[in-house]
Coordinates of N, CA and C in Angstrom, one line a residue:
M149 N 8.7 -15.2 -47.2 CA 10.0 -15.1 -47.8 C 10.8 -16.3 -47.6
M150 N 11.4 -16.8 -48.6 CA 12.2 -18.1 -48.5 C 13.7 -17.8 -48.6
R151 N 14.4 -18.4 -47.7 CA 15.9 -18.2 -47.8 C 16.5 -19.5 -48.3
V152 N 17.6 -19.3 -49.1 CA 18.3 -20.5 -49.6 C 19.4 -20.8 -48.6
V153 N 19.4 -22.0 -48.1 CA 20.4 -22.5 -47.2 C 21.4 -23.3 -48.0
P154 N 22.7 -22.9 -47.9 CA 23.7 -23.7 -48.6 C 23.8 -25.1 -48.3
E155 N 24.1 -25.9 -49.3 CA 24.4 -27.3 -49.0 C 25.6 -27.5 -48.1
A156 N 25.6 -28.6 -47.3 CA 26.7 -28.8 -46.4 C 28.0 -28.8 -47.1
G157 N 28.1 -29.3 -48.3 CA 29.4 -29.3 -49.0 C 29.9 -28.0 -49.4
D158 N 29.0 -26.9 -49.5 CA 29.5 -25.6 -49.8 C 30.3 -25.0 -48.7
M159 N 30.1 -25.4 -47.4 CA 30.9 -24.9 -46.3 C 32.3 -25.5 -46.3
T160 N 32.5 -26.6 -47.0 CA 33.9 -27.2 -47.0 C 34.8 -26.4 -48.0
K161 N 34.2 -25.5 -48.8 CA 35.0 -24.8 -49.8 C 35.3 -23.4 -49.2
V162 N 35.1 -23.1 -48.0 CA 35.3 -21.9 -47.3 C 36.9 -21.6 -47.4
A163 N 37.2 -20.4 -47.8 CA 38.7 -20.1 -47.8 C 38.8 -18.9 -46.8
L164 N 39.7 -19.1 -45.9 CA 39.9 -18.1 -44.9 C 41.0 -17.2 -45.4
K165 N 40.8 -15.9 -45.2 CA 41.8 -14.9 -45.5 C 42.0 -14.1 -44.2
A166 N 43.2 -14.1 -43.7 CA 43.4 -13.4 -42.4 C 44.8 -12.7 -42.4
R167 N 45.0 -11.9 -41.4 CA 46.3 -11.2 -41.3 C 46.7 -11.5 -39.9
A168 N 48.1 -11.7 -39.7 CA 48.6 -11.9 -38.4 C 48.5 -10.6 -37.6
Y169 N 47.9 -10.7 -36.4 CA 47.8 -9.5 -35.6 C 49.0 -9.4 -34.7
L170 N 49.6 -10.5 -34.4 CA 50.9 -10.5 -33.6 C 52.0 -11.0 -34.5
P171 N 53.2 -10.6 -34.2 CA 54.4 -11.1 -35.0 C 54.4 -12.6 -35.0
S172 N 54.8 -13.2 -36.1 CA 54.9 -14.6 -36.3 C 56.1 -15.2 -35.6
S173 N 55.9 -15.6 -34.3 CA 57.0 -16.1 -33.5 C 56.9 -17.6 -33.5
G174 N 55.9 -18.2 -34.2 CA 55.8 -19.6 -34.2 C 54.8 -20.1 -33.2
V175 N 53.9 -21.0 -33.5 CA 52.9 -21.6 -32.6 C 53.4 -23.0 -32.3
Q176 N 53.8 -23.2 -31.1 CA 54.3 -24.5 -30.7 C 53.2 -25.6 -30.7
S177 N 53.5 -26.8 -31.1 CA 52.4 -27.8 -31.1 C 51.9 -28.1 -29.7
N178 N 52.6 -27.9 -28.7 CA 52.1 -28.1 -27.3 C 51.5 -26.9 -26.7
S179 N 51.4 -25.8 -27.4 CA 50.7 -24.6 -26.8 C 49.2 -24.9 -26.7
D180 N 48.5 -24.2 -25.8 CA 47.1 -24.5 -25.6 C 46.4 -23.3 -25.0
I181 N 45.1 -23.3 -25.1 CA 44.3 -22.3 -24.4 C 44.2 -22.8 -22.9
A182 N 44.8 -22.1 -22.0 CA 44.8 -22.5 -20.6 C 43.5 -22.2 -19.9
S183 N 42.8 -21.1 -20.2 CA 41.6 -20.7 -19.6 C 40.8 -19.7 -20.5
V184 N 39.5 -19.7 -20.4 CA 38.6 -18.8 -21.0 C 37.6 -18.3 -20.0
S185 N 37.5 -17.0 -19.8 CA 36.5 -16.5 -18.9 C 35.7 -15.4 -19.6
Y186 N 34.5 -15.4 -19.3 CA 33.5 -14.4 -19.9 C 32.7 -13.8 -18.8
A187 N 32.7 -12.5 -18.7 CA 31.8 -11.8 -17.7 C 31.5 -10.4 -18.2
D188 N 30.3 -10.0 -18.1 CA 29.9 -8.6 -18.5 C 30.3 -8.2 -19.9
G189 N 30.3 -9.1 -20.8 CA 30.6 -8.8 -22.2 C 32.1 -8.8 -22.5
T190 N 33.0 -9.1 -21.5 CA 34.4 -9.2 -21.7 C 34.9 -10.6 -21.7
L191 N 35.6 -11.0 -22.8 CA 36.2 -12.3 -22.9 C 37.7 -12.2 -22.7
I192 N 38.2 -13.1 -21.7 CA 39.6 -13.1 -21.5 C 40.1 -14.5 -21.8
V193 N 41.1 -14.6 -22.7 CA 41.7 -15.9 -23.1 C 43.2 -15.9 -22.6
L194 N 43.5 -17.0 -21.9 CA 44.9 -17.1 -21.5 C 45.5 -18.3 -22.3
I195 N 46.6 -18.0 -22.9 CA 47.3 -19.0 -23.8 C 48.6 -19.4 -23.1
A196 N 48.8 -20.7 -22.9 CA 50.0 -21.3 -22.4 C 50.9 -21.5 -23.6
C197 N 52.0 -20.8 -23.7 CA 52.9 -20.9 -24.8 C 54.1 -21.8 -24.5
S198 N 54.6 -21.7 -23.3 CA 55.8 -22.6 -23.0 C 55.7 -22.9 -21.5
R199 N 56.4 -23.9 -21.1 CA 56.5 -24.3 -19.7 C 57.9 -24.8 -19.3
E200 N 58.4 -24.2 -18.3 CA 59.7 -24.7 -17.7 C 59.5 -25.1 -16.3
Q201 N 59.6 -26.4 -16.1 CA 59.2 -27.0 -14.8 C 57.8 -26.6 -14.4
N202 N 57.6 -25.8 -13.3 CA 56.3 -25.4 -12.9 C 55.9 -23.9 -13.3
D203 N 56.8 -23.3 -14.1 CA 56.5 -21.9 -14.6 C 56.0 -21.9 -16.0
V204 N 54.8 -21.4 -16.2 CA 54.2 -21.3 -17.5 C 54.2 -19.9 -18.0
S205 N 54.6 -19.7 -19.2 CA 54.7 -18.4 -19.9 C 53.7 -18.4 -21.0
G206 N 53.0 -17.2 -21.1 CA 52.0 -17.2 -22.2 C 51.5 -15.8 -22.5
L207 N 50.3 -15.7 -22.9 CA 49.7 -14.5 -23.4 C 48.3 -14.4 -22.9
K208 N 47.9 -13.2 -22.4 CA 46.6 -12.9 -22.0 C 45.9 -12.0 -23.1
I209 N 44.9 -12.4 -23.7 CA 44.1 -11.6 -24.7 C 42.8 -11.3 -24.1
T210 N 42.5 -10.0 -24.1 CA 41.2 -9.5 -23.6 C 40.4 -8.9 -24.8
F211 N 39.2 -9.4 -25.0 CA 38.3 -8.9 -26.0 C 37.2 -8.1 -25.3
P212 N 37.2 -6.8 -25.4 CA 36.1 -6.0 -24.7 C 34.8 -6.0 -25.6
D213 N 33.7 -6.1 -25.0 CA 32.4 -6.0 -25.7 C 32.3 -7.1 -26.8
V214 N 32.6 -8.3 -26.5 CA 32.6 -9.4 -27.4 C 31.1 -9.8 -27.7
D215 N 30.9 -10.1 -29.0 CA 29.5 -10.4 -29.4 C 29.2 -11.9 -29.5
G216 N 30.3 -12.7 -29.5 CA 30.1 -14.2 -29.5 C 31.5 -14.8 -29.6
F217 N 31.6 -16.1 -29.2 CA 32.9 -16.8 -29.3 C 32.6 -18.3 -29.4
R218 N 33.6 -19.0 -29.9 CA 33.5 -20.5 -29.9 C 34.9 -21.0 -29.7
L219 N 35.0 -22.1 -29.1 CA 36.2 -22.8 -28.8 C 36.2 -24.2 -29.5
L220 N 37.2 -24.5 -30.3 CA 37.2 -25.7 -31.1 C 38.6 -26.3 -31.0
D221 N 38.7 -27.6 -31.2 CA 40.0 -28.3 -31.4 C 40.5 -27.8 -32.7
E222 N 41.8 -27.7 -32.8 CA 42.4 -27.3 -34.1 C 42.1 -28.2 -35.3
V223 N 41.8 -29.4 -35.0 CA 41.5 -30.4 -36.1 C 40.1 -30.0 -36.8
D224 N 39.2 -29.4 -36.0 CA 37.9 -29.0 -36.5 C 38.0 -27.8 -37.4
L225 N 39.2 -27.2 -37.5 CA 39.4 -26.0 -38.4 C 40.4 -26.2 -39.5
V226 N 40.6 -27.5 -39.8 CA 41.6 -27.8 -40.8 C 41.3 -27.2 -42.2
R227 N 40.1 -27.0 -42.5 CA 39.8 -26.3 -43.8 C 40.3 -24.9 -43.9
Y228 N 40.4 -24.2 -42.7 CA 41.0 -22.9 -42.7 C 42.5 -23.0 -42.9
W229 N 43.1 -23.9 -42.2 CA 44.6 -24.0 -42.3 C 45.0 -24.2 -43.7
N230 N 44.2 -25.0 -44.4 CA 44.6 -25.3 -45.8 C 44.4 -24.1 -46.8
S231 N 43.8 -23.0 -46.3 CA 43.6 -21.9 -47.2 C 44.9 -21.3 -47.6
S232 N 45.1 -20.8 -48.8 CA 46.4 -20.3 -49.2 C 46.7 -18.9 -48.5
D233 N 45.7 -18.2 -48.0 CA 45.9 -16.9 -47.4 C 45.9 -17.1 -45.8
F234 N 46.1 -18.3 -45.3 CA 46.2 -18.4 -43.9 C 47.6 -18.1 -43.4
P235 N 47.8 -17.1 -42.6 CA 49.2 -16.7 -42.1 C 49.6 -17.6 -40.9
C236 N 50.6 -18.4 -41.1 CA 51.0 -19.4 -40.1 C 52.0 -18.7 -39.1
G237 N 52.0 -19.2 -37.9 CA 53.0 -18.8 -36.9 C 52.6 -17.7 -35.9
S238 N 51.4 -17.2 -36.0 CA 50.9 -16.2 -35.0 C 49.8 -16.7 -34.2
H239 N 49.8 -16.4 -32.9 CA 48.8 -16.8 -32.0 C 47.5 -16.0 -32.1
L240 N 47.5 -14.9 -32.8 CA 46.3 -14.1 -33.0 C 46.2 -13.5 -34.4
L241 N 45.1 -13.8 -35.0 CA 44.8 -13.4 -36.4 C 43.5 -12.6 -36.4
E242 N 43.5 -11.6 -37.3 CA 42.3 -10.9 -37.6 C 41.8 -11.5 -38.9
V243 N 40.6 -12.1 -38.9 CA 40.0 -12.7 -40.1 C 39.4 -11.6 -41.0
L244 N 39.8 -11.7 -42.2 CA 39.4 -10.7 -43.2 C 38.2 -11.2 -44.0
T245 N 38.2 -12.4 -44.4 CA 37.1 -13.1 -45.1 C 37.1 -14.6 -44.8
G246 N 35.9 -15.2 -44.9 CA 35.8 -16.6 -44.6 C 35.6 -16.8 -43.1
S247 N 35.8 -18.0 -42.7 CA 35.7 -18.4 -41.3 C 34.2 -18.4 -40.8
W248 N 34.2 -18.4 -39.5 CA 32.9 -18.5 -38.8 C 31.9 -17.4 -39.1
G249 N 32.4 -16.1 -39.1 CA 31.6 -15.0 -39.4 C 30.8 -15.1 -40.7
M250 N 31.6 -15.5 -41.8 CA 31.0 -15.6 -43.1 C 30.0 -16.8 -43.1
E251 N 30.4 -17.9 -42.4 CA 29.5 -19.0 -42.3 C 28.1 -18.7 -41.7
E252 N 28.2 -18.0 -40.5 CA 27.0 -17.6 -39.8 C 26.2 -16.6 -40.6
N253 N 26.8 -15.6 -41.3 CA 26.1 -14.7 -42.1 C 25.4 -15.4 -43.2
T254 N 26.0 -16.4 -43.9 CA 25.4 -17.2 -44.9 C 24.2 -18.0 -44.4
L255 N 24.5 -18.7 -43.3 CA 23.4 -19.6 -42.8 C 22.2 -18.8 -42.2
Q256 N 22.5 -17.6 -41.6 CA 21.4 -16.8 -41.0 C 20.8 -15.8 -42.0
G257 N 21.4 -15.6 -43.2 CA 20.9 -14.7 -44.1 C 21.2 -13.2 -43.7
F258 N 22.3 -13.0 -42.9 CA 22.7 -11.7 -42.5 C 23.6 -11.1 -43.6
E259 N 23.5 -9.8 -43.7 CA 24.4 -9.1 -44.7 C 25.4 -8.2 -44.0
H260 N 25.3 -8.0 -42.7 CA 26.3 -7.2 -42.1 C 27.6 -7.9 -41.9
T261 N 28.7 -7.1 -41.7 CA 30.0 -7.6 -41.5 C 30.3 -7.6 -40.1
R262 N 31.1 -8.6 -39.7 CA 31.5 -8.8 -38.3 C 33.0 -8.7 -38.3
R263 N 33.6 -8.1 -37.2 CA 35.0 -8.2 -37.1 C 35.3 -9.4 -36.3
E264 N 36.1 -10.3 -36.9 CA 36.4 -11.6 -36.3 C 37.9 -11.8 -36.0
W265 N 38.1 -12.4 -34.9 CA 39.5 -12.7 -34.4 C 39.6 -14.2 -34.2
L266 N 40.8 -14.7 -34.5 CA 41.1 -16.1 -34.3 C 42.3 -16.3 -33.5
V267 N 42.1 -17.0 -32.3 CA 43.2 -17.3 -31.4 C 43.7 -18.7 -31.8
V268 N 45.0 -18.8 -32.1 CA 45.5 -20.1 -32.6 C 46.5 -20.7 -31.6
T269 N 46.4 -21.9 -31.3 CA 47.4 -22.7 -30.5 C 47.6 -24.0 -31.2
G270 N 48.5 -24.8 -30.6 CA 48.8 -26.1 -31.2 C 47.6 -27.1 -30.8
N271 N 46.7 -26.7 -29.9 CA 45.7 -27.6 -29.5 C 44.3 -27.0 -29.8
A272 N 43.8 -26.2 -28.9 CA 42.5 -25.5 -29.0 C 42.7 -24.2 -29.8
C273 N 41.6 -23.8 -30.4 CA 41.5 -22.5 -31.1 C 40.2 -21.8 -30.7
L274 N 40.2 -20.5 -30.8 CA 39.0 -19.8 -30.4 C 38.7 -18.7 -31.4
S275 N 37.5 -18.6 -31.8 CA 37.0 -17.5 -32.7 C 36.2 -16.5 -31.8
A276 N 36.4 -15.2 -32.1 CA 35.6 -14.3 -31.3 C 35.1 -13.2 -32.3
F277 N 33.9 -12.7 -32.1 CA 33.4 -11.5 -32.8 C 33.5 -10.4 -31.8
C278 N 34.3 -9.4 -32.2 CA 34.5 -8.2 -31.4 C 35.0 -7.1 -32.3
Q279 N 34.2 -6.0 -32.3 CA 34.5 -4.8 -33.1 C 35.8 -4.1 -32.7
A280 N 36.1 -4.1 -31.4 CA 37.3 -3.4 -30.9 C 38.5 -4.3 -31.0
E281 N 39.7 -3.7 -31.1 CA 40.9 -4.5 -31.1 C 41.2 -5.1 -29.7
P282 N 41.7 -6.3 -29.7 CA 41.9 -6.9 -28.4 C 43.1 -6.3 -27.6
E283 N 43.0 -6.4 -26.3 CA 44.2 -5.9 -25.5 C 45.1 -7.1 -25.2
L284 N 46.4 -6.9 -25.3 CA 47.3 -8.0 -25.2 C 48.3 -7.7 -24.0
A285 N 48.7 -8.8 -23.3 CA 49.6 -8.7 -22.2 C 50.3 -10.0 -22.1
E286 N 51.6 -10.0 -21.7 CA 52.3 -11.2 -21.4 C 51.8 -11.7 -20.1
A287 N 51.9 -13.0 -19.9 CA 51.4 -13.6 -18.6 C 52.3 -14.7 -18.2
T288 N 52.4 -14.9 -16.9 CA 53.1 -16.0 -16.3 C 52.3 -16.5 -15.1
W289 N 52.4 -17.8 -14.9 CA 51.7 -18.4 -13.7 C 52.4 -19.7 -13.4
K290 N 52.0 -20.3 -12.2 CA 52.5 -21.6 -11.8 C 51.6 -22.7 -12.3
F291 N 52.2 -23.7 -12.8 CA 51.5 -24.9 -13.3 C 50.8 -25.6 -12.2
Q292 N 49.6 -25.9 -12.3 CA 48.8 -26.6 -11.3 C 48.4 -28.0 -11.8
V293 N 48.7 -29.1 -11.1 CA 48.3 -30.4 -11.5 C 46.9 -30.7 -11.1

């Protein structure tokens, strides 16, 4: 059986369609993913949203039973930001079509759908495959040099 693999140029035409999972409070250009930890199928992402002297405020997002994840600089995802259906201003999006899940399904010849989430900051971004809704909590910590 032969599979047709799309030309590299076809991936540049990917249009991301997503919905904001969190209210659009704005994503600051200096926000960033402070840490990522993965153990026993659970992925925990800590986002630094603001800093006042040594106090950092942010968000803790826990993905239970994650199937896969990737971390990229926001510049590597510019083709998604340029999509007309990209909701700006939210740190967490649920991807409806397009993005990494569609790319992997196309490249691997899969036909199943994946539930995909996109964590957005002013610096790094993270995509995660997780069927369950993520758990959200506010987080604060001391800045360490």
